[in-house]
Amino acid sequence: MTSGSQPYTSTGFGPIDDEHEALSLALAALVETVNAGNVEEVRQSLDGVIRGVVSHFSHEEELMAELAYPPRKRHEEAHAVFVADARRFQAELDKTGVTPNFRRWAVGRLPEWFRYHILAHDMGLAQHLLKAGVTAAVG
Ligand SMILES: [Fe+2]
Ligand SMILES: [Fe+2]
């Protein structure tokens, strides 16, 4: 658990919250590297964020599949859209470096999306898991 300054909402389901905390720290580190302006560091940092996100999404998707969670399709689509967006900005970074457009995404839209996704999708999943008596992540 993080302090009251944590920039996202706890879902109440520990294994998901732990991963959100790690992702939140990785997102904050990305913002720092973007502000520092070293392209190679930004590249590595974003690569770490994308790996972490992909692994986290697959954990949530395994849980949804196991429980035959009704909003599963919609939630998985939100994950897919996010990953596609992140890979698009990763390609932009490779091509043109830290542009104002990339910076706006990494510093604004990306962490904003993370907070929104938790509220719009992960909270419902966590409640469903808790109601179903699931206490640990699969896999
Ligand atoms: Fe999540
Ligand atoms: Fe999710």
Short mmCIF file of N, CA and C in Angstrom, two decimals, residues 6-139:
data_model
loop_
_atom_site.label_atom_id
_atom_site.label_comp_id
_atom_site.label_asym_id
_atom_site.label_seq_id
_atom_site.Cartn_x
_atom_site.Cartn_y
_atom_site.Cartn_z
N GLN A 6 -0.79 8.69 -3.24
CA GLN A 6 -0.77 7.82 -4.42
C GLN A 6 -1.73 8.37 -5.49
N PRO A 7 -1.27 8.39 -6.74
CA PRO A 7 -2.03 9.07 -7.78
C PRO A 7 -3.09 8.21 -8.47
N TYR A 8 -3.49 7.11 -7.85
CA TYR A 8 -4.52 6.27 -8.46
C TYR A 8 -5.35 5.66 -7.33
N THR A 9 -6.48 5.07 -7.67
CA THR A 9 -7.39 4.54 -6.65
C THR A 9 -7.08 3.07 -6.37
N SER A 10 -7.07 2.68 -5.10
CA SER A 10 -6.90 1.28 -4.75
C SER A 10 -8.17 0.52 -5.10
N THR A 11 -8.00 -0.66 -5.67
CA THR A 11 -9.19 -1.45 -6.03
C THR A 11 -9.68 -2.29 -4.86
N GLY A 12 -8.79 -2.56 -3.88
CA GLY A 12 -9.14 -3.43 -2.76
C GLY A 12 -8.72 -4.88 -2.99
N PHE A 13 -8.32 -5.19 -4.21
CA PHE A 13 -7.84 -6.54 -4.53
C PHE A 13 -6.30 -6.47 -4.57
N GLY A 14 -5.67 -7.04 -3.54
CA GLY A 14 -4.24 -6.87 -3.31
C GLY A 14 -3.32 -7.14 -4.49
N PRO A 15 -3.46 -8.30 -5.16
CA PRO A 15 -2.51 -8.59 -6.25
C PRO A 15 -2.59 -7.56 -7.38
N ILE A 16 -3.78 -7.05 -7.66
CA ILE A 16 -3.92 -6.02 -8.70
C ILE A 16 -3.34 -4.70 -8.18
N ASP A 17 -3.65 -4.36 -6.95
CA ASP A 17 -3.13 -3.10 -6.39
C ASP A 17 -1.60 -3.08 -6.35
N ASP A 18 -1.00 -4.21 -6.02
CA ASP A 18 0.46 -4.27 -5.98
C ASP A 18 1.05 -3.98 -7.36
N GLU A 19 0.42 -4.55 -8.39
CA GLU A 19 0.93 -4.30 -9.75
C GLU A 19 0.67 -2.86 -10.16
N HIS A 20 -0.47 -2.31 -9.77
CA HIS A 20 -0.75 -0.90 -10.09
C HIS A 20 0.28 0.01 -9.43
N GLU A 21 0.67 -0.35 -8.22
CA GLU A 21 1.66 0.47 -7.52
C GLU A 21 2.99 0.46 -8.28
N ALA A 22 3.40 -0.74 -8.71
CA ALA A 22 4.66 -0.84 -9.46
C ALA A 22 4.57 -0.06 -10.78
N LEU A 23 3.41 -0.16 -11.45
CA LEU A 23 3.25 0.56 -12.72
C LEU A 23 3.24 2.07 -12.49
N SER A 24 2.60 2.49 -11.41
CA SER A 24 2.54 3.90 -11.10
C SER A 24 3.95 4.47 -10.88
N LEU A 25 4.80 3.70 -10.20
CA LEU A 25 6.18 4.13 -9.98
C LEU A 25 6.94 4.18 -11.31
N ALA A 26 6.68 3.19 -12.18
CA ALA A 26 7.34 3.17 -13.49
C ALA A 26 6.89 4.36 -14.34
N LEU A 27 5.61 4.73 -14.24
CA LEU A 27 5.10 5.88 -14.99
C LEU A 27 5.74 7.18 -14.47
N ALA A 28 5.88 7.28 -13.16
CA ALA A 28 6.51 8.48 -12.58
C ALA A 28 7.98 8.56 -13.01
N ALA A 29 8.65 7.40 -13.07
CA ALA A 29 10.05 7.38 -13.50
C ALA A 29 10.16 7.79 -14.97
N LEU A 30 9.18 7.38 -15.77
CA LEU A 30 9.18 7.77 -17.19
C LEU A 30 9.07 9.29 -17.31
N VAL A 31 8.17 9.88 -16.53
CA VAL A 31 8.00 11.35 -16.57
C VAL A 31 9.34 12.02 -16.22
N GLU A 32 10.04 11.47 -15.23
CA GLU A 32 11.34 12.05 -14.85
C GLU A 32 12.34 11.97 -15.99
N THR A 33 12.38 10.82 -16.67
CA THR A 33 13.36 10.70 -17.76
C THR A 33 12.98 11.61 -18.92
N VAL A 34 11.66 11.75 -19.17
CA VAL A 34 11.22 12.65 -20.25
C VAL A 34 11.65 14.08 -19.92
N ASN A 35 11.48 14.46 -18.67
CA ASN A 35 11.88 15.81 -18.26
C ASN A 35 13.39 16.01 -18.31
N ALA A 36 14.14 14.93 -18.07
CA ALA A 36 15.60 15.02 -18.13
C ALA A 36 16.08 15.08 -19.59
N GLY A 37 15.30 14.49 -20.50
CA GLY A 37 15.54 14.68 -21.93
C GLY A 37 16.56 13.77 -22.59
N ASN A 38 17.04 12.72 -21.92
CA ASN A 38 17.97 11.79 -22.56
C ASN A 38 17.17 10.69 -23.28
N VAL A 39 17.25 10.72 -24.62
CA VAL A 39 16.40 9.84 -25.43
C VAL A 39 16.62 8.36 -25.09
N GLU A 40 17.87 7.98 -24.89
CA GLU A 40 18.14 6.56 -24.61
C GLU A 40 17.50 6.14 -23.28
N GLU A 41 17.56 7.01 -22.30
CA GLU A 41 16.92 6.72 -21.02
C GLU A 41 15.40 6.65 -21.16
N VAL A 42 14.86 7.56 -21.95
CA VAL A 42 13.41 7.56 -22.18
C VAL A 42 13.01 6.25 -22.86
N ARG A 43 13.81 5.85 -23.82
CA ARG A 43 13.53 4.61 -24.56
C ARG A 43 13.49 3.41 -23.61
N GLN A 44 14.49 3.33 -22.74
CA GLN A 44 14.55 2.21 -21.79
C GLN A 44 13.40 2.26 -20.80
N SER A 45 13.11 3.45 -20.35
CA SER A 45 12.04 3.63 -19.37
C SER A 45 10.68 3.25 -19.98
N LEU A 46 10.44 3.71 -21.20
CA LEU A 46 9.17 3.38 -21.86
C LEU A 46 9.08 1.89 -22.15
N ASP A 47 10.19 1.30 -22.53
CA ASP A 47 10.21 -0.13 -22.78
C ASP A 47 9.80 -0.89 -21.50
N GLY A 48 10.33 -0.45 -20.37
CA GLY A 48 9.98 -1.07 -19.09
C GLY A 48 8.51 -0.89 -18.75
N VAL A 49 7.98 0.31 -19.02
CA VAL A 49 6.56 0.58 -18.77
C VAL A 49 5.69 -0.36 -19.61
N ILE A 50 6.02 -0.47 -20.89
CA ILE A 50 5.20 -1.30 -21.78
C ILE A 50 5.27 -2.77 -21.37
N ARG A 51 6.45 -3.25 -21.04
CA ARG A 51 6.57 -4.64 -20.56
C ARG A 51 5.74 -4.87 -19.32
N GLY A 52 5.83 -3.93 -18.38
CA GLY A 52 5.08 -4.05 -17.13
C GLY A 52 3.58 -4.04 -17.36
N VAL A 53 3.15 -3.15 -18.25
CA VAL A 53 1.72 -3.03 -18.55
C VAL A 53 1.22 -4.32 -19.23
N VAL A 54 1.97 -4.81 -20.20
CA VAL A 54 1.56 -6.02 -20.93
C VAL A 54 1.44 -7.20 -19.96
N SER A 55 2.40 -7.33 -19.06
CA SER A 55 2.35 -8.43 -18.10
C SER A 55 1.18 -8.26 -17.12
N HIS A 56 0.96 -7.04 -16.67
CA HIS A 56 -0.18 -6.77 -15.78
C HIS A 56 -1.51 -7.07 -16.47
N PHE A 57 -1.65 -6.62 -17.71
CA PHE A 57 -2.90 -6.87 -18.45
C PHE A 57 -3.13 -8.36 -18.60
N SER A 58 -2.08 -9.12 -18.85
CA SER A 58 -2.29 -10.56 -19.04
C SER A 58 -2.72 -11.19 -17.72
N HIS A 59 -2.25 -10.69 -16.59
CA HIS A 59 -2.72 -11.22 -15.30
C HIS A 59 -4.20 -10.93 -15.10
N GLU A 60 -4.62 -9.70 -15.39
CA GLU A 60 -6.04 -9.36 -15.26
C GLU A 60 -6.87 -10.21 -16.22
N GLU A 61 -6.35 -10.41 -17.42
CA GLU A 61 -7.11 -11.17 -18.42
C GLU A 61 -7.23 -12.64 -18.04
N GLU A 62 -6.20 -13.18 -17.40
CA GLU A 62 -6.29 -14.57 -16.91
C GLU A 62 -7.37 -14.68 -15.83
N LEU A 63 -7.39 -13.68 -14.94
CA LEU A 63 -8.41 -13.69 -13.89
C LEU A 63 -9.81 -13.59 -14.50
N MET A 64 -9.97 -12.72 -15.50
CA MET A 64 -11.28 -12.56 -16.14
C MET A 64 -11.71 -13.84 -16.84
N ALA A 65 -10.76 -14.51 -17.48
CA ALA A 65 -11.07 -15.75 -18.20
C ALA A 65 -11.49 -16.83 -17.22
N GLU A 66 -10.78 -16.93 -16.11
CA GLU A 66 -11.09 -17.96 -15.11
C GLU A 66 -12.47 -17.78 -14.52
N LEU A 67 -12.87 -16.53 -14.37
CA LEU A 67 -14.15 -16.26 -13.72
C LEU A 67 -15.30 -16.08 -14.70
N ALA A 68 -15.02 -16.20 -16.00
CA ALA A 68 -16.04 -15.91 -17.01
C ALA A 68 -16.71 -14.57 -16.66
N TYR A 69 -15.88 -13.57 -16.47
CA TYR A 69 -16.33 -12.23 -16.07
C TYR A 69 -17.11 -11.58 -17.21
N PRO A 70 -18.36 -11.17 -17.00
CA PRO A 70 -19.18 -10.68 -18.11
C PRO A 70 -18.59 -9.50 -18.91
N PRO A 71 -18.04 -8.43 -18.29
CA PRO A 71 -17.51 -7.33 -19.11
C PRO A 71 -16.10 -7.58 -19.65
N ARG A 72 -15.74 -8.86 -19.73
CA ARG A 72 -14.37 -9.22 -20.12
C ARG A 72 -13.95 -8.62 -21.47
N LYS A 73 -14.80 -8.77 -22.49
CA LYS A 73 -14.46 -8.29 -23.84
C LYS A 73 -14.12 -6.79 -23.83
N ARG A 74 -15.00 -6.03 -23.20
CA ARG A 74 -14.84 -4.57 -23.17
C ARG A 74 -13.53 -4.19 -22.45
N HIS A 75 -13.27 -4.88 -21.35
CA HIS A 75 -12.06 -4.60 -20.58
C HIS A 75 -10.81 -4.98 -21.39
N GLU A 76 -10.88 -6.13 -22.05
CA GLU A 76 -9.73 -6.55 -22.87
C GLU A 76 -9.49 -5.59 -24.04
N GLU A 77 -10.58 -5.08 -24.60
CA GLU A 77 -10.44 -4.11 -25.70
C GLU A 77 -9.74 -2.85 -25.21
N ALA A 78 -10.09 -2.39 -24.00
CA ALA A 78 -9.44 -1.21 -23.44
C ALA A 78 -7.94 -1.46 -23.27
N HIS A 79 -7.58 -2.67 -22.85
CA HIS A 79 -6.15 -3.02 -22.75
C HIS A 79 -5.48 -2.97 -24.12
N ALA A 80 -6.14 -3.56 -25.12
CA ALA A 80 -5.54 -3.64 -26.46
C ALA A 80 -5.35 -2.24 -27.05
N VAL A 81 -6.33 -1.37 -26.85
CA VAL A 81 -6.24 0.00 -27.37
C VAL A 81 -5.05 0.71 -26.71
N PHE A 82 -4.90 0.49 -25.41
CA PHE A 82 -3.80 1.12 -24.70
C PHE A 82 -2.45 0.66 -25.23
N VAL A 83 -2.29 -0.65 -25.39
CA VAL A 83 -1.01 -1.19 -25.84
C VAL A 83 -0.68 -0.69 -27.25
N ALA A 84 -1.70 -0.64 -28.12
CA ALA A 84 -1.48 -0.15 -29.48
C ALA A 84 -1.03 1.32 -29.45
N ASP A 85 -1.66 2.10 -28.60
CA ASP A 85 -1.32 3.52 -28.45
C ASP A 85 0.13 3.67 -27.95
N ALA A 86 0.47 2.89 -26.94
CA ALA A 86 1.82 2.97 -26.36
C ALA A 86 2.87 2.57 -27.40
N ARG A 87 2.56 1.55 -28.21
CA ARG A 87 3.54 1.10 -29.21
C ARG A 87 3.69 2.15 -30.31
N ARG A 88 2.59 2.86 -30.60
CA ARG A 88 2.64 3.93 -31.59
C ARG A 88 3.58 5.05 -31.10
N PHE A 89 3.45 5.40 -29.84
CA PHE A 89 4.33 6.45 -29.30
C PHE A 89 5.76 5.96 -29.15
N GLN A 90 5.92 4.67 -28.91
CA GLN A 90 7.26 4.09 -28.85
C GLN A 90 7.94 4.21 -30.23
N ALA A 91 7.16 3.95 -31.29
CA ALA A 91 7.69 4.08 -32.65
C ALA A 91 8.02 5.54 -32.96
N GLU A 92 7.17 6.43 -32.50
CA GLU A 92 7.41 7.86 -32.71
C GLU A 92 8.70 8.29 -32.01
N LEU A 93 8.88 7.78 -30.80
CA LEU A 93 10.10 8.09 -30.03
C LEU A 93 11.34 7.61 -30.80
N ASP A 94 11.26 6.40 -31.34
CA ASP A 94 12.39 5.85 -32.10
C ASP A 94 12.71 6.70 -33.31
N LYS A 95 11.66 7.23 -33.94
CA LYS A 95 11.84 7.99 -35.19
C LYS A 95 12.27 9.41 -34.94
N THR A 96 11.59 10.08 -34.02
CA THR A 96 11.79 11.54 -33.92
C THR A 96 12.21 12.01 -32.53
N GLY A 97 12.46 11.08 -31.61
CA GLY A 97 12.90 11.50 -30.27
C GLY A 97 11.78 12.08 -29.43
N VAL A 98 12.17 12.84 -28.40
CA VAL A 98 11.19 13.38 -27.45
C VAL A 98 10.60 14.67 -28.04
N THR A 99 9.58 14.50 -28.86
CA THR A 99 8.88 15.65 -29.46
C THR A 99 7.87 16.20 -28.44
N PRO A 100 7.35 17.42 -28.67
CA PRO A 100 6.30 17.95 -27.79
C PRO A 100 5.09 17.02 -27.73
N ASN A 101 4.79 16.40 -28.86
CA ASN A 101 3.66 15.47 -28.91
C ASN A 101 3.91 14.25 -28.01
N PHE A 102 5.12 13.71 -28.10
CA PHE A 102 5.47 12.56 -27.26
C PHE A 102 5.44 12.96 -25.78
N ARG A 103 6.00 14.13 -25.51
CA ARG A 103 6.05 14.60 -24.12
C ARG A 103 4.64 14.75 -23.53
N ARG A 104 3.73 15.34 -24.32
CA ARG A 104 2.34 15.51 -23.85
C ARG A 104 1.72 14.16 -23.50
N TRP A 105 2.00 13.17 -24.32
CA TRP A 105 1.45 11.84 -24.07
C TRP A 105 2.05 11.23 -22.80
N ALA A 106 3.38 11.23 -22.73
CA ALA A 106 4.07 10.54 -21.62
C ALA A 106 3.80 11.22 -20.27
N VAL A 107 3.69 12.53 -20.29
CA VAL A 107 3.53 13.28 -19.04
C VAL A 107 2.05 13.47 -18.68
N GLY A 108 1.20 13.48 -19.70
CA GLY A 108 -0.22 13.77 -19.47
C GLY A 108 -1.16 12.61 -19.75
N ARG A 109 -1.30 12.29 -21.01
CA ARG A 109 -2.33 11.31 -21.38
C ARG A 109 -2.08 9.93 -20.81
N LEU A 110 -0.82 9.51 -20.79
CA LEU A 110 -0.49 8.15 -20.32
C LEU A 110 -0.86 7.94 -18.84
N PRO A 111 -0.34 8.77 -17.92
CA PRO A 111 -0.76 8.57 -16.52
C PRO A 111 -2.25 8.83 -16.30
N GLU A 112 -2.80 9.74 -17.09
CA GLU A 112 -4.24 10.03 -17.02
C GLU A 112 -5.05 8.79 -17.40
N TRP A 113 -4.62 8.14 -18.46
CA TRP A 113 -5.28 6.92 -18.92
C TRP A 113 -5.23 5.86 -17.83
N PHE A 114 -4.08 5.74 -17.21
CA PHE A 114 -3.89 4.72 -16.16
C PHE A 114 -4.91 4.94 -15.03
N ARG A 115 -5.02 6.18 -14.57
CA ARG A 115 -5.99 6.48 -13.49
C ARG A 115 -7.42 6.20 -13.94
N TYR A 116 -7.72 6.62 -15.17
CA TYR A 116 -9.08 6.43 -15.69
C TYR A 116 -9.40 4.94 -15.84
N HIS A 117 -8.45 4.19 -16.37
CA HIS A 117 -8.69 2.76 -16.61
C HIS A 117 -9.01 2.03 -15.30
N ILE A 118 -8.32 2.38 -14.25
CA ILE A 118 -8.57 1.75 -12.95
C ILE A 118 -10.01 2.03 -12.51
N LEU A 119 -10.42 3.28 -12.64
CA LEU A 119 -11.78 3.63 -12.23
C LEU A 119 -12.83 2.98 -13.12
N ALA A 120 -12.60 3.02 -14.43
CA ALA A 120 -13.62 2.57 -15.37
C ALA A 120 -13.69 1.05 -15.51
N HIS A 121 -12.56 0.36 -15.31
CA HIS A 121 -12.53 -1.08 -15.59
C HIS A 121 -12.04 -1.94 -14.43
N ASP A 122 -10.93 -1.52 -13.80
CA ASP A 122 -10.32 -2.41 -12.80
C ASP A 122 -11.11 -2.46 -11.49
N MET A 123 -11.77 -1.36 -11.12
CA MET A 123 -12.56 -1.37 -9.89
C MET A 123 -13.66 -2.44 -9.97
N GLY A 124 -14.33 -2.50 -11.09
CA GLY A 124 -15.41 -3.47 -11.28
C GLY A 124 -14.88 -4.89 -11.23
N LEU A 125 -13.73 -5.10 -11.87
CA LEU A 125 -13.13 -6.43 -11.86
C LEU A 125 -12.74 -6.83 -10.44
N ALA A 126 -12.13 -5.91 -9.70
CA ALA A 126 -11.70 -6.21 -8.32
C ALA A 126 -12.91 -6.56 -7.46
N GLN A 127 -13.99 -5.82 -7.60
CA GLN A 127 -15.18 -6.12 -6.81
C GLN A 127 -15.71 -7.51 -7.13
N HIS A 128 -15.70 -7.83 -8.41
CA HIS A 128 -16.15 -9.15 -8.86
C HIS A 128 -15.26 -10.25 -8.25
N LEU A 129 -13.96 -10.04 -8.26
CA LEU A 129 -13.01 -11.02 -7.71
C LEU A 129 -13.22 -11.19 -6.22
N LEU A 130 -13.40 -10.08 -5.53
CA LEU A 130 -13.58 -10.15 -4.07
C LEU A 130 -14.89 -10.87 -3.73
N LYS A 131 -15.93 -10.58 -4.50
CA LYS A 131 -17.23 -11.23 -4.27
C LYS A 131 -17.13 -12.74 -4.54
N ALA A 132 -16.32 -13.09 -5.54
CA ALA A 132 -16.17 -14.50 -5.90
C ALA A 132 -15.24 -15.23 -4.92
N GLY A 133 -14.64 -14.48 -3.98
CA GLY A 133 -13.79 -15.11 -2.98
C GLY A 133 -12.37 -15.37 -3.47
N VAL A 134 -11.99 -14.76 -4.60
CA VAL A 134 -10.62 -14.94 -5.09
C VAL A 134 -9.69 -14.10 -4.21
N THR A 135 -8.59 -14.66 -3.77
CA THR A 135 -7.70 -13.90 -2.90
C THR A 135 -6.30 -13.74 -3.47
N ALA A 136 -5.98 -14.51 -4.50
CA ALA A 136 -4.63 -14.40 -5.05
C ALA A 136 -4.68 -14.39 -6.57
N ALA A 137 -3.65 -13.84 -7.19
CA ALA A 137 -3.58 -13.80 -8.64
C ALA A 137 -3.30 -15.21 -9.17
N VAL A 138 -3.70 -15.43 -10.40
CA VAL A 138 -3.41 -16.74 -11.01
C VAL A 138 -2.00 -16.71 -11.61
N GLY A 139 -1.50 -17.88 -11.98
CA GLY A 139 -0.25 -17.97 -12.73
C GLY A 139 1.00 -17.76 -11.93
#
